[in-house]
Amino acid sequence: MMFITFEGIDGCGKSTQAKLLEERLRAAFPANTIVFVRDPGNTGISESIRALILDNKHTAMTARTELLLYSAARAQLVDTVIAPALQSGAIVVSDRFTDSTVAYQSFGRGLPLEDIRRANAVATGGIMPHLTFFLDVPLAHAKERCASKNADRLENAGDEFFERVIAGYQQFAAQEVERVKRLDATLAVEVLHEQIWSLVSSAFVVMLGQR
């Protein structure tokens, strides 16, 4: 049983790397023991909340409303997918989780960190990733990758917002080096994937040794 998450701003390549890891895990383990999710998402309720949060017509949405909507979507995902999967012994790979809320809603939006922590604790029931990959990329590089994409409400938040988000990720990655692995997201896709696979393999060895 292991819970692995991928973090970073849009354009860092986290979704690509998360899927590559999922595929490699499915090749190495029984397919029914691998669960892939995106946060927010994966359940009807969570996907509906995701669409609401990201809709460009909701420009009047406040930071606190945004936080609570993300928390509601996460609670549904945890209760109905992530927690049951982990309890069954599965390996769960998630495209984003609570670290996104810390980076975006606290560092980005300016909400008190303690409020974020309380909201995350309620939404997750105390479940935390065993291993997190923070794909660090300069904002200019990420914007180039996303140039052809129609930006959603969050992606339209502006450069200053995303610089704060990146700084937030970098700060807690430095504080939680055992769990959070900061990787250079400008590397070639396959090079980065091999780094991730090596770290995941090492984590499995450590977990098995603790049993």
Short mmCIF file of C-alpha atoms in Angstrom, two decimals, residues 5-122:
data_model
loop_
_atom_site.label_atom_id
_atom_site.label_comp_id
_atom_site.label_asym_id
_atom_site.label_seq_id
_atom_site.Cartn_x
_atom_site.Cartn_y
_atom_site.Cartn_z
CA THR A 5 1.12 12.36 -5.43
CA PHE A 6 2.34 14.74 -8.13
CA GLU A 7 2.47 18.51 -7.63
CA GLY A 8 3.43 21.68 -9.48
CA ILE A 9 1.95 24.47 -11.56
CA ASP A 10 0.16 23.78 -14.82
CA GLY A 11 2.71 23.19 -17.53
CA CYS A 12 5.20 21.42 -15.27
CA GLY A 13 4.39 18.01 -16.78
CA LYS A 14 2.98 16.43 -13.64
CA SER A 15 -0.03 14.87 -15.38
CA THR A 16 2.24 13.28 -17.99
CA GLN A 17 4.59 11.92 -15.33
CA ALA A 18 1.73 10.67 -13.17
CA LYS A 19 0.31 8.69 -16.10
CA LEU A 20 3.74 7.29 -17.01
CA LEU A 21 4.18 6.09 -13.45
CA GLU A 22 0.71 4.57 -13.44
CA GLU A 23 1.50 2.65 -16.63
CA ARG A 24 4.80 1.37 -15.25
CA LEU A 25 3.21 0.31 -11.98
CA ARG A 26 0.49 -1.55 -13.88
CA ALA A 27 3.22 -3.43 -15.76
CA ALA A 28 4.93 -4.37 -12.50
CA PHE A 29 1.93 -5.16 -10.26
CA PRO A 30 -1.54 -6.67 -10.74
CA ALA A 31 -3.65 -4.07 -12.55
CA ASN A 32 -6.39 -4.12 -9.92
CA THR A 33 -3.92 -2.97 -7.25
CA ILE A 34 -3.16 0.34 -9.03
CA VAL A 35 -5.57 3.28 -8.66
CA PHE A 36 -5.09 6.56 -10.53
CA VAL A 37 -7.00 9.71 -9.59
CA ARG A 38 -6.96 13.43 -10.18
CA ASP A 39 -7.77 15.93 -7.44
CA PRO A 40 -10.31 17.40 -7.71
CA GLY A 41 -12.13 14.80 -9.78
CA ASN A 42 -12.86 11.12 -10.32
CA THR A 43 -16.32 11.11 -8.76
CA GLY A 44 -19.46 12.70 -10.16
CA ILE A 45 -19.66 15.18 -7.29
CA SER A 46 -15.96 16.03 -7.39
CA GLU A 47 -15.96 16.53 -11.15
CA SER A 48 -18.97 18.85 -10.90
CA ILE A 49 -17.20 20.91 -8.24
CA ARG A 50 -14.05 21.00 -10.37
CA ALA A 51 -15.99 22.39 -13.32
CA LEU A 52 -17.56 25.03 -11.07
CA ILE A 53 -14.19 26.16 -9.65
CA LEU A 54 -12.47 26.42 -13.03
CA ASP A 55 -15.30 28.07 -14.96
CA ASN A 56 -14.18 31.50 -16.18
CA LYS A 57 -17.62 32.98 -15.61
CA HIS A 58 -17.19 32.67 -11.84
CA THR A 59 -14.82 35.63 -11.49
CA ALA A 60 -16.61 36.73 -8.31
CA MET A 61 -15.64 33.54 -6.44
CA THR A 62 -13.79 34.45 -3.25
CA ALA A 63 -10.65 32.73 -1.98
CA ARG A 64 -12.51 31.18 0.97
CA THR A 65 -15.24 29.83 -1.30
CA GLU A 66 -12.57 28.35 -3.56
CA LEU A 67 -10.85 26.69 -0.59
CA LEU A 68 -14.06 25.13 0.69
CA LEU A 69 -15.09 23.89 -2.75
CA TYR A 70 -11.72 22.20 -3.24
CA SER A 71 -12.05 20.68 0.23
CA ALA A 72 -15.54 19.35 -0.52
CA ALA A 73 -14.38 17.76 -3.77
CA ARG A 74 -11.39 16.21 -1.99
CA ALA A 75 -13.52 14.84 0.84
CA GLN A 76 -15.74 13.01 -1.64
CA LEU A 77 -12.70 11.65 -3.50
CA VAL A 78 -11.00 10.48 -0.32
CA ASP A 79 -14.10 8.91 1.20
CA THR A 80 -15.23 7.04 -1.91
CA VAL A 81 -11.98 6.26 -3.77
CA ILE A 82 -8.66 6.95 -2.06
CA ALA A 83 -9.34 5.67 1.47
CA PRO A 84 -11.04 2.42 0.32
CA ALA A 85 -8.22 1.77 -2.16
CA LEU A 86 -5.51 2.24 0.46
CA GLN A 87 -7.41 0.09 2.93
CA SER A 88 -7.50 -2.69 0.34
CA GLY A 89 -3.71 -2.50 -0.08
CA ALA A 90 -3.64 -0.69 -3.42
CA ILE A 91 -1.06 1.76 -4.72
CA VAL A 92 -2.76 5.12 -5.34
CA VAL A 93 -1.28 7.70 -7.72
CA SER A 94 -2.86 11.15 -7.59
CA ASP A 95 -2.49 14.14 -9.89
CA ARG A 96 -2.52 16.79 -7.11
CA PHE A 97 -3.61 16.56 -3.48
CA THR A 98 -3.40 18.71 -0.33
CA ASP A 99 -0.07 20.34 -1.21
CA SER A 100 -1.83 22.09 -4.09
CA THR A 101 -4.16 23.73 -1.60
CA VAL A 102 -1.26 24.94 0.51
CA ALA A 103 0.55 26.35 -2.53
CA TYR A 104 -2.43 27.85 -4.34
CA GLN A 105 -4.85 28.93 -1.63
CA SER A 106 -2.34 29.95 1.06
CA PHE A 107 0.74 31.19 -0.81
CA GLY A 108 -1.18 32.15 -3.94
CA ARG A 109 -4.43 33.55 -2.55
CA GLY A 110 -3.07 34.62 0.82
CA LEU A 111 -5.39 32.64 3.10
CA PRO A 112 -3.99 31.80 6.55
CA LEU A 113 -1.95 28.61 6.48
CA GLU A 114 -3.65 27.33 9.62
CA ASP A 115 -7.05 27.60 7.88
CA ILE A 116 -5.66 25.56 4.98
CA ARG A 117 -4.34 22.90 7.31
CA ARG A 118 -7.66 22.61 9.12
CA ALA A 119 -9.58 22.35 5.85
CA ASN A 120 -7.17 19.72 4.54
CA ALA A 121 -7.43 17.71 7.75
CA VAL A 122 -11.22 17.62 7.54
#
